[in-house]
Amino acid sequence: MFGPKIKISKALLEKLKAAAETSGCVSAQEFAERTLEREADKVLSRAGKNELSQKEVEDIANKLKGLGYLE
Amino acid sequence: MKSKARLFAIVIAGLSAYSVCCPAIAHAYIGPGAGFAFLGSAFVFILTLFLAAVTVLFWPFQLLWRLVKGKGLSKNARAKRVIVLGLDGLDPSLVDKYAAEGILPVLKRLSEEGTFKRLRTTLPSISPVAWSSFQTGVNPGAHNIFDFLSRDKRYYLPALASTETSPPARFLQILKWRFPLGRPSIKLLRKSQAFWKLLGDRGILCNVLRVPITYPADKFRGNLLSAMCAPDLKGTQGCYTLITTSSVRASEKHTGGECLLVRKEGSKVQGEILGPPDPFLAAHTPLRIPFIINIRDGKAFLTIQQTNVHLEINEFSEWITLRFRTSLGRSVSGICRFCLRSVDPEFLLYVSPVNISPGKPVLPIAFPSYFATYLAKTQGNFGTLGLLEDTWALNNKAIDDDLFLKMTWLAHEEREAMFFNLLDKTREGLLVCVFDASDRIQHMFWQQNNGNGSAVRKMYQRMDELVGRTLSKTGPDDVLIVMSDHGFNAFRRGININTWLKDEGYLVLKEGKDGSSDYFQDVDWTRTKAFGLGLGGIYLNREGREQLGIVREEDLGRLKQEISAGLCGLIDQENGERPVRNVYDSAEHYRGVYRDDGPDLIIGCNGGYRVAWESVTGKLSEKVISDNDKAWSGDHCIDPELVPGVLFMNRKLNLDGKEPHIMDIAPTVLSIFDVPVPAYMDGKSLI
């Protein structure tokens, strides 16, 4: 309720609702968030650094440490 | 001197203003990916009182609203109460076998008087995927959980699929200290919505205990305690500590744990428990708590902070609270158990992962947050780690079989305590509780007589007794569902998918590299077409999806067919068997907006096989197929058709010969409560 908001037209909202229903989303909100995130990821993947630092890789390893299904 | 004093005063004033004005001081970032809430206990007490007062004040208005809106239990509901007992990994073939032997009288009677069916599971048949489908009623393409692991499309690195944790975006660094200027972010990546949210919106009381993939706890109108993959205090999935005087043991590899070398000085051993990094130090220095063990007359006495405990050999202590104090005086609490393995000649002490304290949770392990505190006040401390049972400690021989079973049954008894407590209190509505002992014991003891050894057998008996005690507390207005997310099979041989892909030319290594580095660090992405990640997924290095993708859209179909045919044709030279039963194209089996984030192909191994340990996170090995030599000898990450779960119900179901699917449970429960089943659900009501 108090999170950031984006204004869209009523026509677009109706489109999103229809697309959400067709694609099996819970709501227009979920469909919109998913679509926006996917497009933003595409843009950002072209920018930014190509490699993570060793510390960043170690952080990832630490988050998975102890999970029984993998070594 | 005056200017120094002035500078000191300015710094102190600035810090004071920061702590008053900036709410982020209450949410400091600790550890690799975890953000902690530093709410002091006084603040929590005041907040709880305030919330209680608000609830009491608004209760008449809530009641009126519900009467007007018609919320609460519908008069057309088929039951007043639905209890879902999840027994992770319970296998229908073993149920059949043990029921025929007469050691499962309750489940046998339930199958005769009610329903017993095999419950089809998800593709792949892995707990995070299956329990996500259970709670949402949708396929993985619509809930976004395809494995324990997903991958970062930019860096090709594995990540926990269910949760994303990020530190605050900005920090203020002053000398050696750093102060967060924002909140950490912890997001649940399971999409769609749990069916209990729909029930809660209708005013139906829901209590949800330890259902996998509910961390961080989602807001809804009910009570929830998280499970898999809630981290420990260090932000890992459960990192134990082994403290020893043996340099030989200290030099061994301890996957999933760490080994600290200490010295015995006379009758004393001193050491430290390492905690998360200090969130206020730029150097990320770990927090530490010293301890002393005094050995007298063959007995050992642990002193740690204000706690003194007599440690018995090969017995777990009670949960001991540890308070890690940061450099700025704030503290964060965790709990752990100690188990003294030996005193002489080698001193060996096992310390469990430090769990988030349920009494003072610093991570969102429950909703509302005081639900965990309530449970802790009711029954005492309990383990909050997602995967509580320390399988790596057994794999590494830090503990033995008996200790692992003791640990597992201690966790099970805690779960029973909270389950039966809430069963008594939930007079109408929903109660869901998942028990994990069934899964962990089959993972670690399957090799004993191929699933028929005494540990597995006794576990099935105890689960039968648990169902019996539950049934004794139900009445004609209650529906009881007993289910599992998948079955079980042997794990004798591991397939290194990445080695096979390299041998077939689909995965290419960098010049001079042999693939022995973890996390695909040896892979040349500019020439690689496919890679394996997780417990059965193969991702194509697709142009436009992956950062350095090279596979074009028009080549996807052909490449998938080639890889599928190659894997299905693979023969194990040791025994002439085919390790791969089927390879599934996710485009044909998933639907939903998250489908393209999942693997392109999913391997369905034959019984006895699984993806090899190294392959899961991108390491190659010399051989494609090799023996699994770990204590973890049973698994279910194989072709889902070979490992269905179980479905029992205390009502007769007329399924017209159809086989129920785990996705059907959510719509079934909604239907029982006469709540409309949303059109987006893939599952269908069984009633």
PDB file of N, CA and C in Angstrom, chain B residues 435-499:
ATOM      1  N   PHE B 435       6.622 -31.958   8.316  1.00  0.00           N
ATOM      2  CA  PHE B 435       7.657 -32.647   9.097  1.00  0.00           C
ATOM      3  C   PHE B 435       8.750 -33.136   8.144  1.00  0.00           C
ATOM      4  N   ASP B 436      10.000 -32.980   8.566  1.00  0.00           N
ATOM      5  CA  ASP B 436      11.136 -33.242   7.663  1.00  0.00           C
ATOM      6  C   ASP B 436      11.915 -34.520   7.966  1.00  0.00           C
ATOM      7  N   ALA B 437      11.688 -35.122   9.134  1.00  0.00           N
ATOM      8  CA  ALA B 437      12.491 -36.302   9.503  1.00  0.00           C
ATOM      9  C   ALA B 437      12.392 -37.391   8.438  1.00  0.00           C
ATOM     10  N   SER B 438      11.216 -37.524   7.843  1.00  0.00           N
ATOM     11  CA  SER B 438      11.006 -38.573   6.843  1.00  0.00           C
ATOM     12  C   SER B 438      11.942 -38.387   5.645  1.00  0.00           C
ATOM     13  N   ASP B 439      12.166 -37.158   5.272  1.00  0.00           N
ATOM     14  CA  ASP B 439      13.054 -36.881   4.136  1.00  0.00           C
ATOM     15  C   ASP B 439      14.516 -37.097   4.523  1.00  0.00           C
ATOM     16  N   ARG B 440      14.918 -36.522   5.625  1.00  0.00           N
ATOM     17  CA  ARG B 440      16.344 -36.547   6.006  1.00  0.00           C
ATOM     18  C   ARG B 440      16.817 -37.964   6.305  1.00  0.00           C
ATOM     19  N   ILE B 441      15.987 -38.734   6.999  1.00  0.00           N
ATOM     20  CA  ILE B 441      16.417 -40.092   7.351  1.00  0.00           C
ATOM     21  C   ILE B 441      16.523 -40.956   6.105  1.00  0.00           C
ATOM     22  N   GLN B 442      15.627 -40.781   5.160  1.00  0.00           N
ATOM     23  CA  GLN B 442      15.747 -41.568   3.923  1.00  0.00           C
ATOM     24  C   GLN B 442      16.961 -41.129   3.101  1.00  0.00           C
ATOM     25  N   HIS B 443      17.272 -39.838   3.123  1.00  0.00           N
ATOM     26  CA  HIS B 443      18.478 -39.386   2.423  1.00  0.00           C
ATOM     27  C   HIS B 443      19.728 -40.068   2.996  1.00  0.00           C
ATOM     28  N   MET B 444      19.795 -40.140   4.316  1.00  0.00           N
ATOM     29  CA  MET B 444      21.053 -40.549   4.944  1.00  0.00           C
ATOM     30  C   MET B 444      21.152 -42.044   5.253  1.00  0.00           C
ATOM     31  N   PHE B 445      20.029 -42.764   5.217  1.00  0.00           N
ATOM     32  CA  PHE B 445      20.074 -44.173   5.626  1.00  0.00           C
ATOM     33  C   PHE B 445      19.491 -45.106   4.573  1.00  0.00           C
ATOM     34  N   TRP B 446      19.313 -44.611   3.364  1.00  0.00           N
ATOM     35  CA  TRP B 446      18.734 -45.451   2.326  1.00  0.00           C
ATOM     36  C   TRP B 446      19.625 -46.653   2.025  1.00  0.00           C
ATOM     37  N   GLN B 447      20.952 -46.431   2.125  1.00  0.00           N
ATOM     38  CA  GLN B 447      21.878 -47.500   1.755  1.00  0.00           C
ATOM     39  C   GLN B 447      21.738 -48.705   2.682  1.00  0.00           C
ATOM     40  N   GLN B 448      21.135 -48.509   3.829  1.00  0.00           N
ATOM     41  CA  GLN B 448      20.924 -49.633   4.734  1.00  0.00           C
ATOM     42  C   GLN B 448      19.760 -50.456   4.196  1.00  0.00           C
ATOM     43  N   ASN B 449      20.104 -51.485   3.514  1.00  0.00           N
ATOM     44  CA  ASN B 449      19.093 -52.411   2.993  1.00  0.00           C
ATOM     45  C   ASN B 449      18.142 -51.751   2.002  1.00  0.00           C
ATOM     46  N   ASN B 450      18.707 -50.828   1.232  1.00  0.00           N
ATOM     47  CA  ASN B 450      17.960 -50.204   0.138  1.00  0.00           C
ATOM     48  C   ASN B 450      16.616 -49.645   0.604  1.00  0.00           C
ATOM     49  N   GLY B 451      16.648 -48.886   1.691  1.00  0.00           N
ATOM     50  CA  GLY B 451      15.427 -48.272   2.189  1.00  0.00           C
ATOM     51  C   GLY B 451      14.694 -49.127   3.203  1.00  0.00           C
ATOM     52  N   ASN B 452      15.168 -50.335   3.455  1.00  0.00           N
ATOM     53  CA  ASN B 452      14.464 -51.212   4.388  1.00  0.00           C
ATOM     54  C   ASN B 452      15.205 -51.416   5.704  1.00  0.00           C
ATOM     55  N   GLY B 453      16.220 -50.596   5.931  1.00  0.00           N
ATOM     56  CA  GLY B 453      16.972 -50.708   7.173  1.00  0.00           C
ATOM     57  C   GLY B 453      16.164 -50.214   8.358  1.00  0.00           C
ATOM     58  N   SER B 454      16.697 -50.425   9.557  1.00  0.00           N
ATOM     59  CA  SER B 454      15.908 -50.154  10.762  1.00  0.00           C
ATOM     60  C   SER B 454      15.619 -48.672  10.947  1.00  0.00           C
ATOM     61  N   ALA B 455      16.544 -47.782  10.557  1.00  0.00           N
ATOM     62  CA  ALA B 455      16.304 -46.348  10.762  1.00  0.00           C
ATOM     63  C   ALA B 455      15.103 -45.879   9.939  1.00  0.00           C
ATOM     64  N   VAL B 456      15.055 -46.332   8.680  1.00  0.00           N
ATOM     65  CA  VAL B 456      13.950 -45.931   7.808  1.00  0.00           C
ATOM     66  C   VAL B 456      12.649 -46.574   8.282  1.00  0.00           C
ATOM     67  N   ARG B 457      12.738 -47.839   8.626  1.00  0.00           N
ATOM     68  CA  ARG B 457      11.557 -48.586   9.074  1.00  0.00           C
ATOM     69  C   ARG B 457      10.938 -47.946  10.317  1.00  0.00           C
ATOM     70  N   LYS B 458      11.810 -47.619  11.287  1.00  0.00           N
ATOM     71  CA  LYS B 458      11.332 -47.005  12.540  1.00  0.00           C
ATOM     72  C   LYS B 458      10.727 -45.632  12.251  1.00  0.00           C
ATOM     73  N   MET B 459      11.319 -44.933  11.295  1.00  0.00           N
ATOM     74  CA  MET B 459      10.786 -43.612  10.962  1.00  0.00           C
ATOM     75  C   MET B 459       9.354 -43.733  10.434  1.00  0.00           C
ATOM     76  N   TYR B 460       9.111 -44.700   9.556  1.00  0.00           N
ATOM     77  CA  TYR B 460       7.748 -44.883   9.035  1.00  0.00           C
ATOM     78  C   TYR B 460       6.777 -45.214  10.172  1.00  0.00           C
ATOM     79  N   GLN B 461       7.255 -46.000  11.126  1.00  0.00           N
ATOM     80  CA  GLN B 461       6.392 -46.333  12.272  1.00  0.00           C
ATOM     81  C   GLN B 461       6.045 -45.084  13.069  1.00  0.00           C
ATOM     82  N   ARG B 462       7.045 -44.238  13.293  1.00  0.00           N
ATOM     83  CA  ARG B 462       6.780 -43.020  14.069  1.00  0.00           C
ATOM     84  C   ARG B 462       5.837 -42.081  13.321  1.00  0.00           C
ATOM     85  N   MET B 463       5.955 -42.036  12.010  1.00  0.00           N
ATOM     86  CA  MET B 463       5.045 -41.189  11.238  1.00  0.00           C
ATOM     87  C   MET B 463       3.623 -41.740  11.344  1.00  0.00           C
ATOM     88  N   ASP B 464       3.510 -43.054  11.337  1.00  0.00           N
ATOM     89  CA  ASP B 464       2.189 -43.680  11.490  1.00  0.00           C
ATOM     90  C   ASP B 464       1.591 -43.296  12.849  1.00  0.00           C
ATOM     91  N   GLU B 465       2.424 -43.329  13.893  1.00  0.00           N
ATOM     92  CA  GLU B 465       1.943 -42.952  15.236  1.00  0.00           C
ATOM     93  C   GLU B 465       1.530 -41.482  15.268  1.00  0.00           C
ATOM     94  N   LEU B 466       2.300 -40.644  14.590  1.00  0.00           N
ATOM     95  CA  LEU B 466       1.971 -39.217  14.531  1.00  0.00           C
ATOM     96  C   LEU B 466       0.594 -39.016  13.889  1.00  0.00           C
ATOM     97  N   VAL B 467       0.352 -39.725  12.804  1.00  0.00           N
ATOM     98  CA  VAL B 467      -0.953 -39.609  12.137  1.00  0.00           C
ATOM     99  C   VAL B 467      -2.049 -40.101  13.082  1.00  0.00           C
ATOM    100  N   GLY B 468      -1.749 -41.171  13.812  1.00  0.00           N
ATOM    101  CA  GLY B 468      -2.723 -41.708  14.770  1.00  0.00           C
ATOM    102  C   GLY B 468      -3.089 -40.694  15.839  1.00  0.00           C
ATOM    103  N   ARG B 469      -2.083 -40.039  16.397  1.00  0.00           N
ATOM    104  CA  ARG B 469      -2.357 -39.035  17.438  1.00  0.00           C
ATOM    105  C   ARG B 469      -3.132 -37.856  16.863  1.00  0.00           C
ATOM    106  N   THR B 470      -2.835 -37.521  15.628  1.00  0.00           N
ATOM    107  CA  THR B 470      -3.561 -36.416  14.985  1.00  0.00           C
ATOM    108  C   THR B 470      -5.024 -36.801  14.791  1.00  0.00           C
ATOM    109  N   LEU B 471      -5.237 -38.001  14.290  1.00  0.00           N
ATOM    110  CA  LEU B 471      -6.614 -38.466  14.056  1.00  0.00           C
ATOM    111  C   LEU B 471      -7.412 -38.494  15.351  1.00  0.00           C
ATOM    112  N   SER B 472      -6.752 -38.824  16.443  1.00  0.00           N
ATOM    113  CA  SER B 472      -7.467 -38.911  17.725  1.00  0.00           C
ATOM    114  C   SER B 472      -7.978 -37.546  18.173  1.00  0.00           C
ATOM    115  N   LYS B 473      -7.436 -36.488  17.575  1.00  0.00           N
ATOM    116  CA  LYS B 473      -7.869 -35.138  17.941  1.00  0.00           C
ATOM    117  C   LYS B 473      -8.753 -34.513  16.866  1.00  0.00           C
ATOM    118  N   THR B 474      -9.223 -35.343  15.931  1.00  0.00           N
ATOM    119  CA  THR B 474     -10.116 -34.804  14.894  1.00  0.00           C
ATOM    120  C   THR B 474     -11.517 -35.355  15.107  1.00  0.00           C
ATOM    121  N   GLY B 475     -12.470 -34.658  14.489  1.00  0.00           N
ATOM    122  CA  GLY B 475     -13.862 -35.077  14.608  1.00  0.00           C
ATOM    123  C   GLY B 475     -14.516 -35.121  13.247  1.00  0.00           C
ATOM    124  N   PRO B 476     -15.824 -35.312  13.202  1.00  0.00           N
ATOM    125  CA  PRO B 476     -16.531 -35.447  11.921  1.00  0.00           C
ATOM    126  C   PRO B 476     -16.507 -34.178  11.075  1.00  0.00           C
ATOM    127  N   ASP B 477     -16.231 -33.020  11.718  1.00  0.00           N
ATOM    128  CA  ASP B 477     -16.189 -31.768  10.945  1.00  0.00           C
ATOM    129  C   ASP B 477     -14.791 -31.427  10.467  1.00  0.00           C
ATOM    130  N   ASP B 478     -13.864 -32.350  10.626  1.00  0.00           N
ATOM    131  CA  ASP B 478     -12.472 -32.093  10.242  1.00  0.00           C
ATOM    132  C   ASP B 478     -12.099 -32.912   9.021  1.00  0.00           C
ATOM    133  N   VAL B 479     -11.350 -32.271   8.127  1.00  0.00           N
ATOM    134  CA  VAL B 479     -10.728 -33.027   7.041  1.00  0.00           C
ATOM    135  C   VAL B 479      -9.235 -33.112   7.356  1.00  0.00           C
ATOM    136  N   LEU B 480      -8.727 -34.325   7.312  1.00  0.00           N
ATOM    137  CA  LEU B 480      -7.279 -34.521   7.502  1.00  0.00           C
ATOM    138  C   LEU B 480      -6.675 -34.969   6.179  1.00  0.00           C
ATOM    139  N   ILE B 481      -5.664 -34.251   5.746  1.00  0.00           N
ATOM    140  CA  ILE B 481      -4.904 -34.624   4.545  1.00  0.00           C
ATOM    141  C   ILE B 481      -3.488 -34.939   5.006  1.00  0.00           C
ATOM    142  N   VAL B 482      -3.012 -36.126   4.671  1.00  0.00           N
ATOM    143  CA  VAL B 482      -1.628 -36.515   4.947  1.00  0.00           C
ATOM    144  C   VAL B 482      -0.961 -36.695   3.588  1.00  0.00           C
ATOM    145  N   MET B 483       0.126 -35.996   3.369  1.00  0.00           N
ATOM    146  CA  MET B 483       0.701 -36.024   2.027  1.00  0.00           C
ATOM    147  C   MET B 483       2.221 -35.905   2.076  1.00  0.00           C
ATOM    148  N   SER B 484       2.822 -36.227   0.962  1.00  0.00           N
ATOM    149  CA  SER B 484       4.262 -35.968   0.816  1.00  0.00           C
ATOM    150  C   SER B 484       4.491 -35.316  -0.540  1.00  0.00           C
ATOM    151  N   ASP B 485       5.639 -34.668  -0.673  1.00  0.00           N
ATOM    152  CA  ASP B 485       5.937 -33.918  -1.896  1.00  0.00           C
ATOM    153  C   ASP B 485       6.578 -34.782  -2.981  1.00  0.00           C
ATOM    154  N   HIS B 486       7.137 -35.931  -2.593  1.00  0.00           N
ATOM    155  CA  HIS B 486       7.790 -36.843  -3.544  1.00  0.00           C
ATOM    156  C   HIS B 486       8.090 -38.120  -2.808  1.00  0.00           C
ATOM    157  N   GLY B 487       8.528 -39.140  -3.549  1.00  0.00           N
ATOM    158  CA  GLY B 487       8.935 -40.393  -2.922  1.00  0.00           C
ATOM    159  C   GLY B 487      10.455 -40.453  -2.812  1.00  0.00           C
ATOM    160  N   PHE B 488      11.003 -41.680  -2.850  1.00  0.00           N
ATOM    161  CA  PHE B 488      12.446 -41.844  -2.658  1.00  0.00           C
ATOM    162  C   PHE B 488      13.001 -42.997  -3.479  1.00  0.00           C
ATOM    163  N   ASN B 489      14.300 -42.910  -3.706  1.00  0.00           N
ATOM    164  CA  ASN B 489      14.996 -43.965  -4.442  1.00  0.00           C
ATOM    165  C   ASN B 489      16.472 -43.928  -4.043  1.00  0.00           C
ATOM    166  N   ALA B 490      17.227 -44.877  -4.557  1.00  0.00           N
ATOM    167  CA  ALA B 490      18.652 -44.931  -4.218  1.00  0.00           C
ATOM    168  C   ALA B 490      19.425 -43.877  -5.007  1.00  0.00           C
ATOM    169  N   PHE B 491      20.556 -43.469  -4.453  1.00  0.00           N
ATOM    170  CA  PHE B 491      21.497 -42.599  -5.155  1.00  0.00           C
ATOM    171  C   PHE B 491      22.849 -43.295  -5.073  1.00  0.00           C
ATOM    172  N   ARG B 492      23.125 -44.144  -6.064  1.00  0.00           N
ATOM    173  CA  ARG B 492      24.374 -44.920  -6.055  1.00  0.00           C
ATOM    174  C   ARG B 492      25.420 -44.312  -6.981  1.00  0.00           C
ATOM    175  N   ARG B 493      24.959 -43.739  -8.103  1.00  0.00           N
ATOM    176  CA  ARG B 493      25.918 -43.238  -9.100  1.00  0.00           C
ATOM    177  C   ARG B 493      25.526 -41.823  -9.502  1.00  0.00           C
ATOM    178  N   GLY B 494      26.527 -40.947  -9.625  1.00  0.00           N
ATOM    179  CA  GLY B 494      26.269 -39.557  -9.987  1.00  0.00           C
ATOM    180  C   GLY B 494      26.701 -39.253 -11.411  1.00  0.00           C
ATOM    181  N   ILE B 495      25.898 -38.460 -12.096  1.00  0.00           N
ATOM    182  CA  ILE B 495      26.221 -38.084 -13.482  1.00  0.00           C
ATOM    183  C   ILE B 495      26.699 -36.643 -13.488  1.00  0.00           C
ATOM    184  N   ASN B 496      27.927 -36.417 -13.926  1.00  0.00           N
ATOM    185  CA  ASN B 496      28.383 -35.044 -14.073  1.00  0.00           C
ATOM    186  C   ASN B 496      27.927 -34.533 -15.444  1.00  0.00           C
ATOM    187  N   ILE B 497      26.841 -33.814 -15.428  1.00  0.00           N
ATOM    188  CA  ILE B 497      26.223 -33.324 -16.668  1.00  0.00           C
ATOM    189  C   ILE B 497      27.174 -32.402 -17.409  1.00  0.00           C
ATOM    190  N   ASN B 498      27.906 -31.569 -16.644  1.00  0.00           N
ATOM    191  CA  ASN B 498      28.802 -30.604 -17.295  1.00  0.00           C
ATOM    192  C   ASN B 498      29.981 -31.301 -17.955  1.00  0.00           C
ATOM    193  N   THR B 499      30.465 -32.384 -17.353  1.00  0.00           N
ATOM    194  CA  THR B 499      31.540 -33.152 -18.001  1.00  0.00           C
ATOM    195  C   THR B 499      31.005 -33.757 -19.306  1.00  0.00           C
TER     196      THR B 499
END
